[in-house]
Coordinates of C-alpha atoms in Angstrom, one line a residue:
M1 CA 7.1 21.6 -5.5
M2 CA 5.3 18.4 -5.3
E3 CA 2.4 19.8 -3.5
E4 CA 1.6 21.9 -6.5
L5 CA 2.2 19.1 -8.7
R6 CA -0.3 17.1 -6.7
E7 CA -2.9 19.6 -6.8
N8 CA -2.6 19.8 -10.4
Q9 CA -2.8 16.2 -11.0
I10 CA -6.1 16.2 -8.6
K11 CA -7.6 18.9 -11.0
L12 CA -6.9 16.6 -14.0
G13 CA -9.0 13.8 -12.3
G14 CA -6.4 12.3 -10.1
V15 CA -7.2 10.0 -7.1
L16 CA -4.5 10.3 -4.5
S17 CA -3.6 7.1 -2.8
P18 CA -4.5 6.9 0.9
D19 CA -0.8 7.7 1.9
G20 CA -0.6 10.7 -0.3
T21 CA 2.6 9.4 -2.2
K22 CA 1.2 8.9 -5.5
I23 CA -1.9 9.0 -7.7
N24 CA -3.6 5.6 -8.0
S25 CA -6.1 6.5 -10.9
F26 CA -6.9 9.5 -13.1
G27 CA -10.4 7.8 -13.8
N28 CA -9.4 6.6 -17.2
D29 CA -7.7 3.2 -16.5
R30 CA -8.9 1.3 -19.4
A31 CA -7.8 4.3 -21.9
G32 CA -4.5 4.6 -19.9
L33 CA -3.9 1.0 -20.5
E34 CA -4.7 1.2 -24.1
A35 CA -2.5 4.2 -24.5
A36 CA 0.4 2.5 -23.1
Q37 CA 0.2 -0.4 -25.4
T38 CA -0.7 1.5 -28.6
G39 CA -0.2 5.4 -28.0
V40 CA 1.8 7.2 -25.1
G41 CA 1.0 7.5 -21.5
L42 CA 2.7 9.6 -18.7
Y43 CA 3.1 7.9 -15.4
D44 CA 4.6 9.5 -12.3
R45 CA 7.0 7.7 -10.7
S46 CA 8.3 10.2 -8.2
H47 CA 7.4 7.9 -5.2
W48 CA 10.2 5.7 -6.3
G49 CA 13.6 5.9 -4.7
L50 CA 16.8 7.6 -6.2
L51 CA 20.0 6.8 -4.7
Q52 CA 23.3 8.5 -5.7
L53 CA 26.8 7.3 -5.4
K54 CA 29.8 9.6 -5.6
G55 CA 33.6 9.2 -5.1
E56 CA 36.5 7.5 -7.0
D57 CA 35.3 3.9 -5.9
R58 CA 31.6 4.3 -7.0
S59 CA 31.8 1.8 -10.0
R60 CA 33.9 -0.8 -8.2
F61 CA 31.5 -0.6 -5.2
L62 CA 28.3 -0.9 -6.9
H63 CA 29.7 -3.5 -9.1
N64 CA 30.6 -5.7 -6.1
Q65 CA 27.1 -5.3 -4.6
T66 CA 25.0 -6.1 -7.7
T67 CA 24.5 -8.8 -10.4
N68 CA 25.5 -6.8 -13.6
N69 CA 28.7 -5.5 -15.1
I70 CA 28.7 -1.8 -13.5
N71 CA 32.5 -1.4 -14.3
S72 CA 31.7 -1.9 -18.0
L73 CA 29.4 1.1 -18.1
K74 CA 30.7 4.7 -19.6
S75 CA 28.9 8.0 -18.9
G76 CA 25.6 8.0 -20.8
Q77 CA 25.1 4.4 -20.3
G78 CA 22.9 2.4 -17.9
C79 CA 21.5 -1.0 -17.0
D80 CA 19.1 -3.0 -14.9
T81 CA 20.7 -4.9 -12.1
V82 CA 19.7 -6.9 -9.0
F83 CA 20.7 -6.4 -5.2
I84 CA 20.9 -9.7 -3.6
N85 CA 22.3 -11.1 -0.2
S86 CA 25.1 -13.4 0.4
T87 CA 22.9 -16.6 -0.3
G88 CA 21.9 -15.1 -3.4
R89 CA 18.3 -14.0 -2.4
T90 CA 16.8 -11.1 -4.1
L91 CA 16.5 -7.8 -2.5
D92 CA 15.7 -5.3 -5.4
L93 CA 15.5 -4.9 -8.9
A94 CA 17.1 -1.4 -10.0
T95 CA 18.1 0.8 -12.9
V96 CA 21.5 2.4 -13.1
Y97 CA 22.5 5.4 -14.6
V98 CA 26.3 6.4 -15.1
T99 CA 27.4 9.9 -15.5
D100 CA 30.6 11.8 -15.4
E101 CA 30.2 12.7 -11.7
A102 CA 28.2 10.0 -10.2
I103 CA 25.9 6.9 -10.5
E104 CA 22.1 7.5 -10.0
V105 CA 20.2 4.3 -9.0
L106 CA 16.4 4.1 -9.4
V107 CA 15.0 1.6 -6.9
S108 CA 11.6 0.4 -5.9
P109 CA 9.4 2.7 -3.6
N110 CA 9.6 0.5 -0.5
R111 CA 13.4 -0.2 -0.9
R112 CA 15.2 3.2 -0.7
S113 CA 15.7 3.2 3.0
F114 CA 16.5 -0.7 3.2
L115 CA 19.2 -0.3 0.4
M116 CA 20.6 2.8 1.9
T117 CA 21.3 0.8 5.2
W118 CA 22.3 -2.2 3.2
M119 CA 25.1 -0.5 1.1
D120 CA 26.3 1.5 4.0
R121 CA 27.0 -1.6 5.9
Y122 CA 29.7 -2.4 3.0
I123 CA 31.3 1.0 2.9
F124 CA 34.7 0.5 4.7
P125 CA 36.8 3.6 5.8
M126 CA 39.2 3.4 3.0
D127 CA 36.5 3.3 0.6
K128 CA 36.1 6.5 -1.5
V129 CA 32.4 6.2 -1.9
E130 CA 29.5 8.7 -0.8
L131 CA 26.0 7.4 -0.7
T132 CA 23.0 9.8 -0.7
D133 CA 19.2 9.5 -1.0
I134 CA 18.2 12.1 -3.5
S135 CA 14.7 10.8 -3.9
E136 CA 13.3 14.3 -2.1
Q137 CA 15.2 16.4 -4.5
N138 CA 13.9 15.0 -7.8
A139 CA 10.7 13.9 -9.6
I140 CA 10.4 10.9 -11.9
F141 CA 8.2 10.7 -14.9
T142 CA 8.0 7.9 -17.6
L143 CA 6.5 8.1 -21.2
L144 CA 5.4 4.8 -22.2
G145 CA 4.0 3.4 -25.4
P146 CA 5.0 3.1 -29.1
H147 CA 4.3 6.8 -29.6
S148 CA 6.9 8.1 -27.1
D149 CA 9.3 9.0 -29.9
R150 CA 6.8 11.6 -31.2
I151 CA 6.9 13.4 -27.9
L152 CA 10.8 13.6 -27.8
E153 CA 10.6 14.8 -31.4
K154 CA 8.4 17.7 -30.2
L155 CA 10.6 18.5 -27.2
N156 CA 13.8 18.5 -29.5
L157 CA 15.2 15.5 -27.6
K158 CA 15.2 13.2 -30.7
S159 CA 19.0 12.7 -30.3
I160 CA 18.3 9.8 -27.8
I161 CA 15.7 8.1 -29.9
G162 CA 17.0 4.6 -31.2
Q163 CA 19.6 4.4 -28.5
P164 CA 20.1 1.2 -26.4
V165 CA 18.0 0.8 -23.1
G166 CA 19.7 2.5 -20.2
S167 CA 21.2 5.1 -22.4
H168 CA 20.6 8.6 -21.0
L169 CA 21.6 12.1 -21.6
T170 CA 20.6 15.5 -20.2
G171 CA 18.3 17.7 -22.0
E172 CA 15.9 20.8 -21.8
V173 CA 12.2 20.5 -21.1
A174 CA 10.2 23.5 -20.0
N175 CA 13.5 25.6 -19.7
C176 CA 14.6 23.1 -17.0
L177 CA 17.7 20.5 -17.5
V178 CA 16.3 17.2 -17.0
R179 CA 18.0 13.5 -17.3
V180 CA 16.2 11.4 -19.9
G181 CA 16.9 7.7 -20.1
V182 CA 15.7 5.1 -22.6
G183 CA 13.4 2.5 -21.0
T184 CA 10.3 2.2 -19.0
G185 CA 11.0 -0.3 -16.4
L186 CA 8.8 -2.7 -18.5
T187 CA 9.3 -4.0 -22.1
L188 CA 7.1 -1.4 -23.5
P189 CA 9.1 1.3 -25.3
G190 CA 9.5 4.7 -23.8
Y191 CA 11.7 6.9 -21.8
T192 CA 12.1 7.9 -18.0
F193 CA 12.8 11.5 -16.8
I194 CA 14.6 12.5 -13.9
I195 CA 13.8 16.4 -12.9
P196 CA 14.7 18.6 -10.2
R197 CA 11.6 18.5 -7.8
E198 CA 11.2 22.4 -7.8
K199 CA 10.6 22.1 -11.7
A200 CA 8.3 19.1 -11.6
L201 CA 5.1 21.1 -12.2
P202 CA 6.2 22.8 -15.4
V203 CA 7.7 19.7 -17.0
W204 CA 4.6 17.9 -16.0
Q205 CA 2.6 20.5 -17.7
E206 CA 5.0 20.4 -20.7
F207 CA 4.2 16.7 -21.1
V208 CA 0.4 17.1 -20.6
N209 CA 0.2 19.6 -23.3
T210 CA 1.6 17.2 -25.9
E211 CA -1.8 15.2 -25.4
V212 CA -0.5 12.4 -23.6
T213 CA -2.8 9.9 -21.7
L214 CA -2.3 10.2 -18.0
L215 CA -1.6 6.8 -16.1
G216 CA -2.2 6.2 -12.4
E217 CA -0.7 3.5 -10.2
N218 CA -3.6 1.1 -11.0
V219 CA -2.5 0.9 -14.6
W220 CA 1.1 0.4 -13.8
E221 CA 0.4 -2.3 -11.6
H222 CA -1.8 -4.0 -14.3
L223 CA 1.0 -3.4 -16.8
R224 CA 3.7 -4.8 -14.7
I225 CA 1.6 -8.0 -14.0
L226 CA 1.0 -8.5 -17.6
Q227 CA 4.6 -7.9 -18.5
G228 CA 5.9 -9.9 -15.5
R229 CA 8.1 -7.3 -13.8
P230 CA 8.6 -8.6 -10.4
V231 CA 8.4 -6.4 -7.3
P232 CA 9.7 -6.6 -3.9
D233 CA 7.4 -8.1 -1.1
R234 CA 5.6 -10.1 -4.0
E235 CA 8.1 -11.7 -6.3
L236 CA 11.2 -10.4 -5.0
T237 CA 11.7 -11.6 -1.5
E238 CA 14.6 -13.6 0.4
E239 CA 12.8 -16.5 -0.6
Y240 CA 13.7 -16.4 -4.2
N241 CA 16.9 -15.7 -6.3
P242 CA 16.9 -13.9 -9.5
L243 CA 17.3 -16.7 -11.8
E244 CA 14.1 -18.1 -10.4
S245 CA 12.7 -14.9 -10.8
G246 CA 13.3 -14.8 -14.6
L247 CA 16.0 -11.9 -14.3
W248 CA 18.9 -13.5 -16.4
K249 CA 19.2 -10.5 -18.6
T250 CA 20.4 -8.5 -15.5
I251 CA 23.1 -10.8 -14.4
S252 CA 26.7 -11.0 -15.7
F253 CA 28.4 -14.3 -15.5
D254 CA 31.7 -13.0 -16.6
K255 CA 32.0 -9.9 -14.2
G256 CA 34.0 -11.8 -11.4
C257 CA 32.9 -11.8 -7.7
Y258 CA 30.2 -10.0 -6.1
I259 CA 27.9 -10.5 -3.1
G260 CA 26.1 -13.8 -3.8
Q261 CA 28.0 -14.6 -6.9
E262 CA 29.1 -18.1 -5.9
T263 CA 25.4 -19.1 -5.4
I264 CA 24.2 -17.6 -8.7
A265 CA 27.1 -19.3 -10.6
R266 CA 26.5 -22.6 -9.0
L267 CA 22.9 -22.7 -9.9
N268 CA 23.7 -22.0 -13.5
T269 CA 26.3 -24.5 -13.8
Y270 CA 24.6 -27.4 -12.4
K271 CA 21.2 -26.1 -13.7
G272 CA 19.8 -26.0 -10.4
V273 CA 16.7 -23.6 -10.7
K274 CA 14.2 -25.4 -8.8
Q275 CA 11.2 -23.1 -9.4
R276 CA 10.4 -20.3 -11.9
L277 CA 8.3 -17.2 -12.2
W278 CA 5.5 -17.7 -14.8
G279 CA 2.4 -15.7 -16.0
V280 CA -0.9 -17.7 -15.2
K281 CA -4.0 -17.1 -17.3
L282 CA -7.3 -17.6 -15.1
D283 CA -11.0 -17.3 -15.6
H284 CA -11.2 -14.8 -12.9
P285 CA -8.8 -13.0 -10.4
V286 CA -7.8 -14.7 -7.0
E287 CA -5.7 -13.2 -4.2
P288 CA -2.1 -13.4 -4.0
D289 CA -0.5 -16.2 -1.8
T290 CA -3.0 -18.8 -3.3
E291 CA -1.6 -22.2 -3.6
I292 CA -1.2 -23.7 -6.9
F293 CA -1.9 -27.5 -7.5
L294 CA -1.0 -30.0 -10.4
E295 CA -3.6 -32.7 -9.5
E296 CA -3.4 -33.3 -5.8
T297 CA 0.1 -32.0 -5.5
K298 CA 1.2 -28.3 -4.4
I299 CA 3.6 -27.2 -7.1
G300 CA 3.6 -23.5 -6.5
V301 CA 2.1 -20.2 -5.0
L302 CA 0.4 -17.1 -6.9
T303 CA 2.3 -13.8 -6.1
S304 CA 0.3 -11.2 -8.0
C305 CA -3.0 -11.0 -9.7
T306 CA -5.0 -8.5 -11.8
E307 CA -8.3 -8.6 -13.8
T308 CA -8.4 -8.4 -17.5
Q309 CA -11.2 -8.2 -20.0
T310 CA -11.0 -12.0 -20.4
G311 CA -10.7 -13.0 -16.8
G312 CA -7.7 -13.0 -14.4
F313 CA -3.9 -12.9 -15.0
G314 CA -1.5 -13.5 -12.3
L315 CA 2.3 -14.2 -11.8
A316 CA 3.3 -17.4 -9.7
Y317 CA 6.4 -19.4 -8.9
V318 CA 6.0 -23.1 -10.0
K319 CA 8.3 -26.0 -9.3
T320 CA 10.7 -26.5 -12.3
K321 CA 10.1 -30.3 -12.3
A322 CA 6.3 -29.8 -12.4
G323 CA 6.6 -28.2 -15.9
G324 CA 6.4 -24.8 -17.6
E325 CA 4.8 -22.8 -20.5
G326 CA 1.4 -24.5 -21.4
L327 CA 1.2 -26.4 -18.1
R328 CA -2.4 -26.7 -16.9
V329 CA -2.8 -26.1 -13.2
T330 CA -5.3 -25.7 -10.6
V331 CA -5.8 -22.5 -8.8
K332 CA -8.6 -22.4 -6.0
G333 CA -10.9 -24.4 -7.8
Q334 CA -10.2 -23.0 -11.3
T335 CA -8.0 -24.2 -14.3
G336 CA -5.1 -22.0 -15.2
E337 CA -2.4 -22.2 -17.7
L338 CA 1.2 -21.1 -17.4
V339 CA 2.3 -18.6 -20.0
S340 CA 5.7 -16.7 -20.8
V341 CA 5.8 -13.2 -20.1
P342 CA 7.8 -10.7 -22.0
F343 CA 10.0 -9.1 -19.0
L344 CA 11.5 -12.6 -17.9
T345 CA 13.5 -15.2 -19.5
H346 CA 14.4 -18.8 -18.3
E347 CA 17.6 -19.7 -20.2
Y348 CA 20.5 -21.0 -18.8
Y349 CA 23.8 -19.1 -19.5
Q350 CA 26.2 -20.8 -21.7
P351 CA 29.7 -19.4 -21.6
K352 CA 31.3 -18.4 -24.9
S353 CA 33.9 -21.1 -26.2

């Protein structure tokens, strides 16, 4: 159970978050960051949400609720997709796994209850859809880093190596059936495992015995800012749409109608994206919600920031007309530079002729 897992993690140097839901650090943040970029790290994502859809209409329903083409996915496939509201504003970035019996949706930690209520609003009496929050029944671990393949080879799970991001299968770790999916939630290579919670500890120990470096929430937060992954309550709010957030790869412009589709299509057709999410290089970190200026004019706002060995690095929404990559801006008295981040894109979709 999770209590036993937490006890084991604390013995390994883990520092529990004040709310007890996650490990903030294993006291090795610099080594963990290096492992994720040059070796292999292990991150416990069990505080994230996992929602399950069953019933004959499950694919059609989720297809109509989110931005990506869920109907095109077959069992063993998956993708990232975005929940948006009727005006195209962003609710959450999620990962979908399609199986023979169900669809499992990995959602942000603070969005599971919200999205359960949100989707339930759109299930009508004739819909054959069963919606369940299975977060408490499962643990979620992610291996991330360029040496992740070596771990899968040791665990005899190498058949998934080289498959597209979102691909997944069931396999055995520590005599337990688990689901392993290609992808880490970042652009870093690796794999995500969904494990029955009662088997979390032996599976965790199996990974630890492969000599991975343990990562806490501090390292994940640092990595996701450097990579540009937007999160709810920071970059993903009802003030922004997914095109502004740089989540173009999660949007199908050919799938037909879905909630918020008209707004998204119109913004693309008329090239109407008025602000964009960028990385910002800084001399030193500043607090989120700090305003960004070009000379005397406010052109944006910082949404997240972390400290690096060379200074600060943040994410910020900046007005499109002000400029993009390479633009020099002023952030709380210091000069910053807008840079691209690997998780995001900003190219308009061009229909195939």
